[in-house]
Short mmCIF file of C-alpha atoms in Angstrom, two decimals:
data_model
loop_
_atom_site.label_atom_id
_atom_site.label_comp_id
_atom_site.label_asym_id
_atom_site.label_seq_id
_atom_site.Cartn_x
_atom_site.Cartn_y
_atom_site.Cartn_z
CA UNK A 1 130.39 91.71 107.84
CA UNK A 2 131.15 88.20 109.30
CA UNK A 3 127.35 87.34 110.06
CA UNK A 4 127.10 84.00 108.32
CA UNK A 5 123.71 83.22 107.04
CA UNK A 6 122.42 79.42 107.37
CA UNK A 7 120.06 77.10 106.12
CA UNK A 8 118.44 76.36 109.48
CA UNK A 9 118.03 80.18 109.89
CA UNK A 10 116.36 80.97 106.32
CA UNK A 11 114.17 77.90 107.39
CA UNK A 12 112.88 79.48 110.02
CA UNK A 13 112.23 82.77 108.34
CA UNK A 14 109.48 80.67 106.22
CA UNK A 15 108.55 78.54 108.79
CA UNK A 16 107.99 81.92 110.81
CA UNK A 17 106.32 83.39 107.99
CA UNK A 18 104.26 80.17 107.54
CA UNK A 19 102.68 79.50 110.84
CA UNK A 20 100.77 82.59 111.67
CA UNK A 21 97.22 82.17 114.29
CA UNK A 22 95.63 82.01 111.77
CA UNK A 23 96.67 78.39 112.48
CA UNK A 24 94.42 78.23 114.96
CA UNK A 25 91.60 78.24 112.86
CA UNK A 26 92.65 74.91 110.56
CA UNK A 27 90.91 72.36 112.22
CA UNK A 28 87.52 74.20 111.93
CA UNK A 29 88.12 75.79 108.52
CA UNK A 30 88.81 71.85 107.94
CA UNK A 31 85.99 70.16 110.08
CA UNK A 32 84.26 69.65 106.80
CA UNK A 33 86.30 66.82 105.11
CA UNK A 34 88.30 65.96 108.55
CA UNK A 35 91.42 64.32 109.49
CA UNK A 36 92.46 62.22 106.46
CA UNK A 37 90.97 64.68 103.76
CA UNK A 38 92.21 67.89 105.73
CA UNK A 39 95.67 65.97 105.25
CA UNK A 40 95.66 65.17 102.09
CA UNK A 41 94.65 69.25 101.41
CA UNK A 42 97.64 70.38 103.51
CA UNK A 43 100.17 67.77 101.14
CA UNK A 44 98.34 69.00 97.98
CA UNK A 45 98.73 72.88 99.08
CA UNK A 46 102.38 72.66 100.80
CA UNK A 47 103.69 70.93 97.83
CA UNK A 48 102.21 73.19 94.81
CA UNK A 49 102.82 76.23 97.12
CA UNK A 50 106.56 75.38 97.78
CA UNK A 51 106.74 74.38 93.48
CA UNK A 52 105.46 77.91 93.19
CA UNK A 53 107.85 79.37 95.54
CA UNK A 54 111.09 77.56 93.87
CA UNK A 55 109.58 78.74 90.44
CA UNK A 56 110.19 82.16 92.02
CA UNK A 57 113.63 81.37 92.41
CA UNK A 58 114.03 80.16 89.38
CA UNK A 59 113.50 82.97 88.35
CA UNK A 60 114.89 85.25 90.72
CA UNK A 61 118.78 83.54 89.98
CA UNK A 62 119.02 85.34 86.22
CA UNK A 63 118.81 88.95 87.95
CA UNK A 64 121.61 90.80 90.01
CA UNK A 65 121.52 90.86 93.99
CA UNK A 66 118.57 92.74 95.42
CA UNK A 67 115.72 92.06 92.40
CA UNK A 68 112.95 91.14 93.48
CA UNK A 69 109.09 90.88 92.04
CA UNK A 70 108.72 94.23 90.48
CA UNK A 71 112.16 93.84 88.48
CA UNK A 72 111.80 89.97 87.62
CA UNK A 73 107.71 90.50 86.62
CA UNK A 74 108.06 93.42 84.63
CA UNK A 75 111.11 91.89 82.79
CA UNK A 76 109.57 88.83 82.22
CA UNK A 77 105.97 89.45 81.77
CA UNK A 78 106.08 93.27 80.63
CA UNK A 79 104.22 96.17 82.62
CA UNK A 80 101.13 94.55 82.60
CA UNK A 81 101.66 91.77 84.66
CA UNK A 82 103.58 93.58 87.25
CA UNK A 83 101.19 96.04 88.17
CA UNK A 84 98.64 93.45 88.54
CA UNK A 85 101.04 91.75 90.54
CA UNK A 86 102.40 94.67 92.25
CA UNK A 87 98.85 95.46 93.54
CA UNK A 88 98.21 91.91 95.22
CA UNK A 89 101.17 91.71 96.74
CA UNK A 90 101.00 95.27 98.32
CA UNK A 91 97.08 94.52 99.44
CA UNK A 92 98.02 91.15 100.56
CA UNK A 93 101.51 92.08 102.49
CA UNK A 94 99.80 95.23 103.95
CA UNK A 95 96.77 94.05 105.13
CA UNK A 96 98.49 91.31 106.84
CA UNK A 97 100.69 93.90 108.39
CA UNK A 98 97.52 95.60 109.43
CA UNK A 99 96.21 92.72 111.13
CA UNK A 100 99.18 91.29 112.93
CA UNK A 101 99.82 95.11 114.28
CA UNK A 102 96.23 95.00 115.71
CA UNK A 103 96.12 91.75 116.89
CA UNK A 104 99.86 91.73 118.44
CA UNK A 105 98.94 95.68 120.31
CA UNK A 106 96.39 94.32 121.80
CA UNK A 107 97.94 91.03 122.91
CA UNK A 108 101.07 93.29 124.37
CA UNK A 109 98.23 95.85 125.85
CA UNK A 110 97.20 93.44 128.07
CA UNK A 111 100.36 92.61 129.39
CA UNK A 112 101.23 96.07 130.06
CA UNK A 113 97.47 96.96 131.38
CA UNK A 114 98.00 99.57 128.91
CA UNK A 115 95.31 101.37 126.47
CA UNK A 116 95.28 99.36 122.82
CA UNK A 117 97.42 102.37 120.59
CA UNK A 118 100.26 101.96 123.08
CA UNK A 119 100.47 98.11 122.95
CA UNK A 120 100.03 98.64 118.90
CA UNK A 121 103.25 101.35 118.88
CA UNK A 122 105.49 99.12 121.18
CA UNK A 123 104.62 96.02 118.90
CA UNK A 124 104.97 97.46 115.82
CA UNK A 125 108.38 99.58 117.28
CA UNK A 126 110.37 96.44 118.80
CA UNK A 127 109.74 93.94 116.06
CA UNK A 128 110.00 96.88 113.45
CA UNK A 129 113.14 97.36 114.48
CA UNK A 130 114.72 93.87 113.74
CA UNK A 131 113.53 93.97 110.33
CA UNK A 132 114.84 97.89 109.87
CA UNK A 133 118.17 96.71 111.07
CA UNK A 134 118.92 93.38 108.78
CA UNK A 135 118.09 90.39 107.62
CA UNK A 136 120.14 88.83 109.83
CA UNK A 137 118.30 90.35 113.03
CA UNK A 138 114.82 89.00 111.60
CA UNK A 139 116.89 85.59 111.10
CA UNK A 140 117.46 85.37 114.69
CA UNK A 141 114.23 87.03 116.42
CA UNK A 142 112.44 84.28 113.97
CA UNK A 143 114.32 81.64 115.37
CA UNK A 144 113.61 82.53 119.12
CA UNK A 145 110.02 82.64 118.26
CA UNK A 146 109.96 79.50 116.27
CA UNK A 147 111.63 77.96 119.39
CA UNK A 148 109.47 78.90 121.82
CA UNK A 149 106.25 78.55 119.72
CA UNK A 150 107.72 75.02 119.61
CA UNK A 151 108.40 74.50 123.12
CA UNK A 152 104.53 76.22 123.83
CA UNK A 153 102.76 74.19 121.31
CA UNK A 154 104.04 70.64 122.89
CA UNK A 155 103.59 72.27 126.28
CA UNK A 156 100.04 73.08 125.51
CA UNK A 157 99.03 69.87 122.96
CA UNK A 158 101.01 67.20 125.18
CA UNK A 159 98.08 65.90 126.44
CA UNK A 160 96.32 66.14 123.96
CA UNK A 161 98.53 64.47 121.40
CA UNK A 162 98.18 61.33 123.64
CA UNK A 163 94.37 61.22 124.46
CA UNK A 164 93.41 61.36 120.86
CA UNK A 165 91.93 58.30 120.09
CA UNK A 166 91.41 56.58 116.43
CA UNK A 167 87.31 56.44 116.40
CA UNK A 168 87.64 60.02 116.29
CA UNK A 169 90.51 60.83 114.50
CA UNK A 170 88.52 59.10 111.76
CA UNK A 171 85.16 59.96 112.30
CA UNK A 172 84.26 56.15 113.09
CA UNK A 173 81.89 57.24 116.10
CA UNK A 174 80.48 60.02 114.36
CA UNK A 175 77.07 60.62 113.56
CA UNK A 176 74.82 63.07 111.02
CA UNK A 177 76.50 64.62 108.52
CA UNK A 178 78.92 61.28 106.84
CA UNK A 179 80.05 63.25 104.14
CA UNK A 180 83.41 64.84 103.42
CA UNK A 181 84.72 65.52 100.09
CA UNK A 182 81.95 67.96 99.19
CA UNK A 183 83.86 69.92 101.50
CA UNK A 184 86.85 69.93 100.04
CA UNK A 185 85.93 73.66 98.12
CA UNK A 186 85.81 75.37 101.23
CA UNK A 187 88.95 74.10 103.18
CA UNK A 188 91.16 74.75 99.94
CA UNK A 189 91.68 78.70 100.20
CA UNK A 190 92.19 78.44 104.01
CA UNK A 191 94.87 75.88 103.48
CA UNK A 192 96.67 78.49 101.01
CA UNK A 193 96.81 81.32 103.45
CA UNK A 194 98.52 78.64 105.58
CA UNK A 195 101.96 78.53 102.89
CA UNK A 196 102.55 81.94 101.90
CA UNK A 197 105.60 82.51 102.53
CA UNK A 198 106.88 83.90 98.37
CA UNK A 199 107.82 87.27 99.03
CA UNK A 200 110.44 86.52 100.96
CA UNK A 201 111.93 84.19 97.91
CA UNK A 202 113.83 86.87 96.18
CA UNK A 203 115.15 88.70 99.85
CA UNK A 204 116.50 85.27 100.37
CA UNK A 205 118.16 85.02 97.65
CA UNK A 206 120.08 88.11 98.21
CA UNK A 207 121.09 87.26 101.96
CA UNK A 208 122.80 84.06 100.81
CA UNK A 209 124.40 85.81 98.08
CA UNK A 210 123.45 84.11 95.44
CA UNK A 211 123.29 80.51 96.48
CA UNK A 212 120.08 78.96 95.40
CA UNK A 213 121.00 76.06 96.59
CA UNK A 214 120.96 77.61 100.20
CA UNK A 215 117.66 78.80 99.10
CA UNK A 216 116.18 75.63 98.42
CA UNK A 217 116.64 73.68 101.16
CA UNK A 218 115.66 76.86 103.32
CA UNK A 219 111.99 76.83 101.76
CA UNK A 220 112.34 72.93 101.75
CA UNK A 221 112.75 72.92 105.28
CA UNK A 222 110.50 75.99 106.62
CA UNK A 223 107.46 74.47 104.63
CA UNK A 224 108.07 71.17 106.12
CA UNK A 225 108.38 72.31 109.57
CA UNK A 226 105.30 74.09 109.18
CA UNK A 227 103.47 71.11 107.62
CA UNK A 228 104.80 68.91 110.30
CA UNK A 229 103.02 71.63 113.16
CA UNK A 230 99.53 71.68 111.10
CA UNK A 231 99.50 67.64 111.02
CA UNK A 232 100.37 67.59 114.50
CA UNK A 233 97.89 70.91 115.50
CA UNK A 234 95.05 68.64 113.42
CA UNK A 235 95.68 65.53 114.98
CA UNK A 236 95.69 66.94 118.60
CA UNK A 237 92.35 69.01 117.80
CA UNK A 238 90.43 66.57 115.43
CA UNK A 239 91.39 63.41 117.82
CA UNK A 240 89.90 64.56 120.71
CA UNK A 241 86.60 66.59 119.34
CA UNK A 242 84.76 64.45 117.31
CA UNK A 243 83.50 66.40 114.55
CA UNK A 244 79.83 66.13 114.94
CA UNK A 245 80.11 68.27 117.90
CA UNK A 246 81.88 70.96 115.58
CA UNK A 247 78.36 72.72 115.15
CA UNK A 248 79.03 75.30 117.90
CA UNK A 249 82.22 76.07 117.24
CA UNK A 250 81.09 76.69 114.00
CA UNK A 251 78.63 78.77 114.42
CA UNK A 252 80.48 81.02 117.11
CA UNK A 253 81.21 84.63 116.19
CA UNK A 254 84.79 83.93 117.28
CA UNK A 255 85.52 80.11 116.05
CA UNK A 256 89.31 80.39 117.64
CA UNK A 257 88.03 81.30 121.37
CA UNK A 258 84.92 78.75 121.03
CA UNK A 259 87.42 75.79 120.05
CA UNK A 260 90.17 76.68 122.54
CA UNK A 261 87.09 76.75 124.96
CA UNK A 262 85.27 73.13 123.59
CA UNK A 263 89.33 71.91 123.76
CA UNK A 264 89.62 73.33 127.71
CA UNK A 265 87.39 70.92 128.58
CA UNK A 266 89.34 68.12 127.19
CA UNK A 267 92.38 69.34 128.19
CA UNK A 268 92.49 71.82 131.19
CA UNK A 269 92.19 75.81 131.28
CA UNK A 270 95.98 75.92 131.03
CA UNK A 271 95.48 74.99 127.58
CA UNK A 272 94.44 78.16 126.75
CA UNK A 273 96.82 80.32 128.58
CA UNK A 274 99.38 78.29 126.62
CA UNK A 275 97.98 78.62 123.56
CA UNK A 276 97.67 82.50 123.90
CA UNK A 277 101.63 82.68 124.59
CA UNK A 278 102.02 80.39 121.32
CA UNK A 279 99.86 82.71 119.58
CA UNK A 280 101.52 85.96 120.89
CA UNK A 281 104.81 84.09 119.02
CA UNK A 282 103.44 83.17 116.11
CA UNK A 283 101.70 86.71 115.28
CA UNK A 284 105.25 88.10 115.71
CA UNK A 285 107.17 85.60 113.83
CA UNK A 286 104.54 86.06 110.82
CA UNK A 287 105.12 89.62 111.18
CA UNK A 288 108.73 89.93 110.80
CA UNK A 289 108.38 87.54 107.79
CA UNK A 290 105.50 89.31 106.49
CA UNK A 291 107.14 92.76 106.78
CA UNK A 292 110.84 91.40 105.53
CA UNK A 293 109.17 90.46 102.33
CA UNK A 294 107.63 93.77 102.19
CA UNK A 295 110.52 95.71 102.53
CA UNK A 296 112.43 93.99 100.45
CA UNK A 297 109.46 94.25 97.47
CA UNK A 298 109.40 98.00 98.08
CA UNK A 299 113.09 98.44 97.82
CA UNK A 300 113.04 96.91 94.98
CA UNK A 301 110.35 98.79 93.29
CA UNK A 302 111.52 102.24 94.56
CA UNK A 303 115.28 101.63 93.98
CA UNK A 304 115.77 102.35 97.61
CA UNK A 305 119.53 100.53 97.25
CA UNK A 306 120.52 98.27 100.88
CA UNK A 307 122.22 101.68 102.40
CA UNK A 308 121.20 102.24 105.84
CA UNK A 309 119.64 105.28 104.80
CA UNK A 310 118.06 103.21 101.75
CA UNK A 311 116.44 100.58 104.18
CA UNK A 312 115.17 103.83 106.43
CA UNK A 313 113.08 104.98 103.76
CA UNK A 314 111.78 101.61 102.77
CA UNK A 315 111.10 100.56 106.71
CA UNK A 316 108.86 103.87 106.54
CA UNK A 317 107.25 102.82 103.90
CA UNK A 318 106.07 99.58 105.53
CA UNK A 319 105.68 100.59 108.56
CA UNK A 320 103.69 103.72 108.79
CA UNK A 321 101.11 103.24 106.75
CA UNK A 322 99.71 100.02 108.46
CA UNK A 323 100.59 101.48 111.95
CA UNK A 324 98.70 105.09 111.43
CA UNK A 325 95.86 102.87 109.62
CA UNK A 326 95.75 100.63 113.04
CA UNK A 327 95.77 103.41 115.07
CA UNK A 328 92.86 105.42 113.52
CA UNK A 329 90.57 102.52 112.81
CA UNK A 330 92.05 99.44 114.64
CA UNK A 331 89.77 97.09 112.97
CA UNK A 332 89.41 98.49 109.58
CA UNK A 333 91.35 95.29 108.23
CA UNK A 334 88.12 92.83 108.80
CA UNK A 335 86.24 94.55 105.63
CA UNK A 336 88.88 93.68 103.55
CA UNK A 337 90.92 90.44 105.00
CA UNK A 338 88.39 88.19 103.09
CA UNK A 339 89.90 89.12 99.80
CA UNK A 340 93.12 88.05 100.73
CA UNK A 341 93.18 84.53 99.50
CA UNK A 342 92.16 85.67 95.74
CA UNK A 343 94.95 88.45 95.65
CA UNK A 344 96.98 86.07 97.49
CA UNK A 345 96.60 83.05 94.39
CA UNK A 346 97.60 86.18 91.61
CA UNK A 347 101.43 86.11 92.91
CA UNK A 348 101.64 82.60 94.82
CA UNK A 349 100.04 80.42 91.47
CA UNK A 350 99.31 82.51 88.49
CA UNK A 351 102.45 84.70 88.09
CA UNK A 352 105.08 82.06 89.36
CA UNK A 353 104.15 79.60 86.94
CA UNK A 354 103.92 82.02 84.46
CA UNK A 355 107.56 83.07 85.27
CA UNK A 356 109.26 79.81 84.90
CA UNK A 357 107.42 79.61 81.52
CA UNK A 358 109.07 83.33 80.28
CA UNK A 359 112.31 82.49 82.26
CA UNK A 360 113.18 79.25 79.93
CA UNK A 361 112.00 80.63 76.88
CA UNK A 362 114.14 83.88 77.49
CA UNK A 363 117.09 82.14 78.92
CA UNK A 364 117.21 78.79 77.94
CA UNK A 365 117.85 76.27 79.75
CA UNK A 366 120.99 77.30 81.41
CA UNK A 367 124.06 75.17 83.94
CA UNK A 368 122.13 77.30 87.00
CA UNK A 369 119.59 76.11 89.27
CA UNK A 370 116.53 74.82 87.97
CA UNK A 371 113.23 73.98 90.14
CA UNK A 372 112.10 69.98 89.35
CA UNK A 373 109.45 69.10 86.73
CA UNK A 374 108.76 70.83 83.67
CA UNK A 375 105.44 72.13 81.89
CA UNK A 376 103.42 69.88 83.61
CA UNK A 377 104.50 71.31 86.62
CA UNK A 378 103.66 74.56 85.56
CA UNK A 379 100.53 73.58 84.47
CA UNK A 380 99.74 72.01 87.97
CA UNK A 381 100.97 75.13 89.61
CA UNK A 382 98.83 76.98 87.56
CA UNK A 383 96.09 75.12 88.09
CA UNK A 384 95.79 74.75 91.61
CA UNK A 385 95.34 78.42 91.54
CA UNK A 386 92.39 77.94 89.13
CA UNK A 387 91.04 75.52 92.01
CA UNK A 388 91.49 77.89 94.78
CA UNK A 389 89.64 80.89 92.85
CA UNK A 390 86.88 78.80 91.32
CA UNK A 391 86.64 77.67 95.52
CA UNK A 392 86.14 81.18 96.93
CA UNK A 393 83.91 82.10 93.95
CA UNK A 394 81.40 79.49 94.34
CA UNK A 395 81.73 79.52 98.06
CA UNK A 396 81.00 83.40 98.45
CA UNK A 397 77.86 82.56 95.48
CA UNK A 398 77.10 80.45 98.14
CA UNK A 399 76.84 77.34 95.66
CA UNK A 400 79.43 74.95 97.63
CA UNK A 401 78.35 73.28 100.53
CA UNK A 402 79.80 74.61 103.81
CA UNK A 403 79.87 72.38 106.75
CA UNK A 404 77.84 73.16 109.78
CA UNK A 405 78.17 70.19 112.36
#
């Protein structure tokens, strides 16, 4: 096999699994504490979610090729642990499946002026496929996307990256509601969903063939590339809508359409049509990342092995359920999408930190590669997940603020 993994290209498998439309949603989700404070929330949560994700590897570096959270967990942290973890990262993996197979049919239903189960089957077939084939095929479709989301994103927020203007940006002309950090509770969770990228750690790991090094710089990079698009995706939305006009976005059934509609304005109606391509891209990136991670967990936990016949029953696996699910109730995922951030905190805060914690004390501390800081990073890791479910349990007791316009 002379395909060559590289850094750039296990990049942009997390950058792809990163930057998802959910995107979209940021600068609303963030309206609350606004430009500075939703930056400052993006640096806190890109760099304890990226801490969490080398923890992972870590971890992942004292087991043979192909290990991945059910091995490493239950090793680790006994039986316990990995079924709890086992269940969030199956709801949270297929759910998002779910979604993105909804969401992605009906996107490539319109194109075809087709009815919504056929757009869901050819979605879910074609970028299937990649991941069924390799690694190395979900390497380069990722790529592609990331290139044109790119190219779509500066196409669409050209304009608006240049009219955004300072009094704005920071909320100097504003008027009403001059508070922020009381805020913060609410935009924390959203900016969590915006860094998952940790179950594709360990299939990583196993495509480089054992350099964690590699790795490293391939979550270093993808995170950053995806921080740089949020700053840039905040900037262009919060500098040209200043936030005390937020209120109808807000309190619009669908806050996407209602901000790419208050941002036509601004910017043009080709804004949208842009934005629609970018999102049709970064749906399908997030879904071969998404689904790549899930594979790879379920091979792991079924002892599937990397045959061709192996990866054929764990592509079924992943793929079937969510697609028959889609099918029969195409928007059965909306009950439960809202529980995603908790199950998501379990395996992206709890059980990594807990894993670097087991990991030295069972293996020492070893000549192999070792993720920077020490307890106290652990403990910060740890606790940021404490922050994030103490946010979405006082903000569904409705006891945090929530920011209206």
């Amino acid at each position: 096999m002379n395909q060559k993994p590289s850094v750039l290209g296990g990049a942009m498998i997390i950058a792809g699994t990163v930057i998802g439309a959910g995107m979209l949603a940021n600068p609303t989700a963030t309206a609350g504490i606004w430009f500075v404070g939703s930056l400052i929330v993006l640096l806190y949560t890109w760099f304890s979610m990226l801490s969490s994700g080398l923890m992972i590897l870590e971890a992942t570096t004292h087991y043979p090729p192909g290990a991945n959270f059910d091995t490493i967990v239950k090793d680790l942290l006994g039986r316990g642990w990995s079924i709890i973890t086992g269940l969030s990262v199956a709801f949270v993996l297929y759910l998002l499946t779910y979604a993105y197979i909804f969401t992605g049919g009906n996107l490539t239903a319109q194109a075809l002026q087709a009815p919504l189960w056929v757009g869901q089957i050819v979605f879910a077939l074609v970028f299937a496929g990649c991941v069924w084939w390799s690694t190395f095929w979900v390497d380069r479709g990722i790529t592609i996307l990331i290139g044109g989301m790119i190219m779509t994103f500066l196409w669409a927020n050209g304009g608006l990256l240049l009219s955004a203007q300072p009094a704005v940006l920071f909320d100097t002309v504003g008027s009403g509601n001059g508070s922020y950090w009381i805020y913060l509770g609410t935009a924390l969770p959203v900016c969590l969903a915006s860094f998952g990228f940790h179950g594709n750690v360990s299939g990583l790991f196993d495509y480089f063939r054992g350099d964690a090094k590699k790795v490293a710089r391939s979550l270093w990079l993808g995170t950053l590339v995806a921080l740089v698009i949020y700053a840039l995706w905040q900037f262009a939305v919060q500098g040209n809508l200043p936030r005390s006009q937020f209120g109808p976005v807000i309190a619009a059934q669908d806050n996407v359409a209602a901000l790419l509609a208050a941002l036509a304005q601004v910017a043009g109606s080709g804004l949208v049509r842009v934005l629609s391509l970018f999102s049709y891209m970064a749906i399908a990136s997030s879904f071969l990342g998404v689904t790549l991670g899930l594979l790879d967990y379920l091979t792991d936990l079924f002892g599937f092995g990397t045959s061709r016949a192996g990866r054929s029953k764990a592509a079924a696996l992943t793929f079937l359920p969510p697609l028959v699910a889609c099918l029969l109730f195409p928007t059965g995922f909306v009950l439960a999408i809202s529980y995603v951030g908790f199950a998501a905190t379990v395996w992206t805060a709890f059980v990594p930190a807990l894993l670097l914690y087991a990991c030295r004390k069972k293996f020492g501390e070893g000549k192999g590669y070792r993720v920077y800081g020490g307890k106290w990073l652990m403990a910060w890791v740890f606790f940021f997940g404490l922050a994030n479910v103490a946010a979405q349990v006082l903000s569904r007791a409705d006891i945090l603020p929530v920011f209206k316009g």
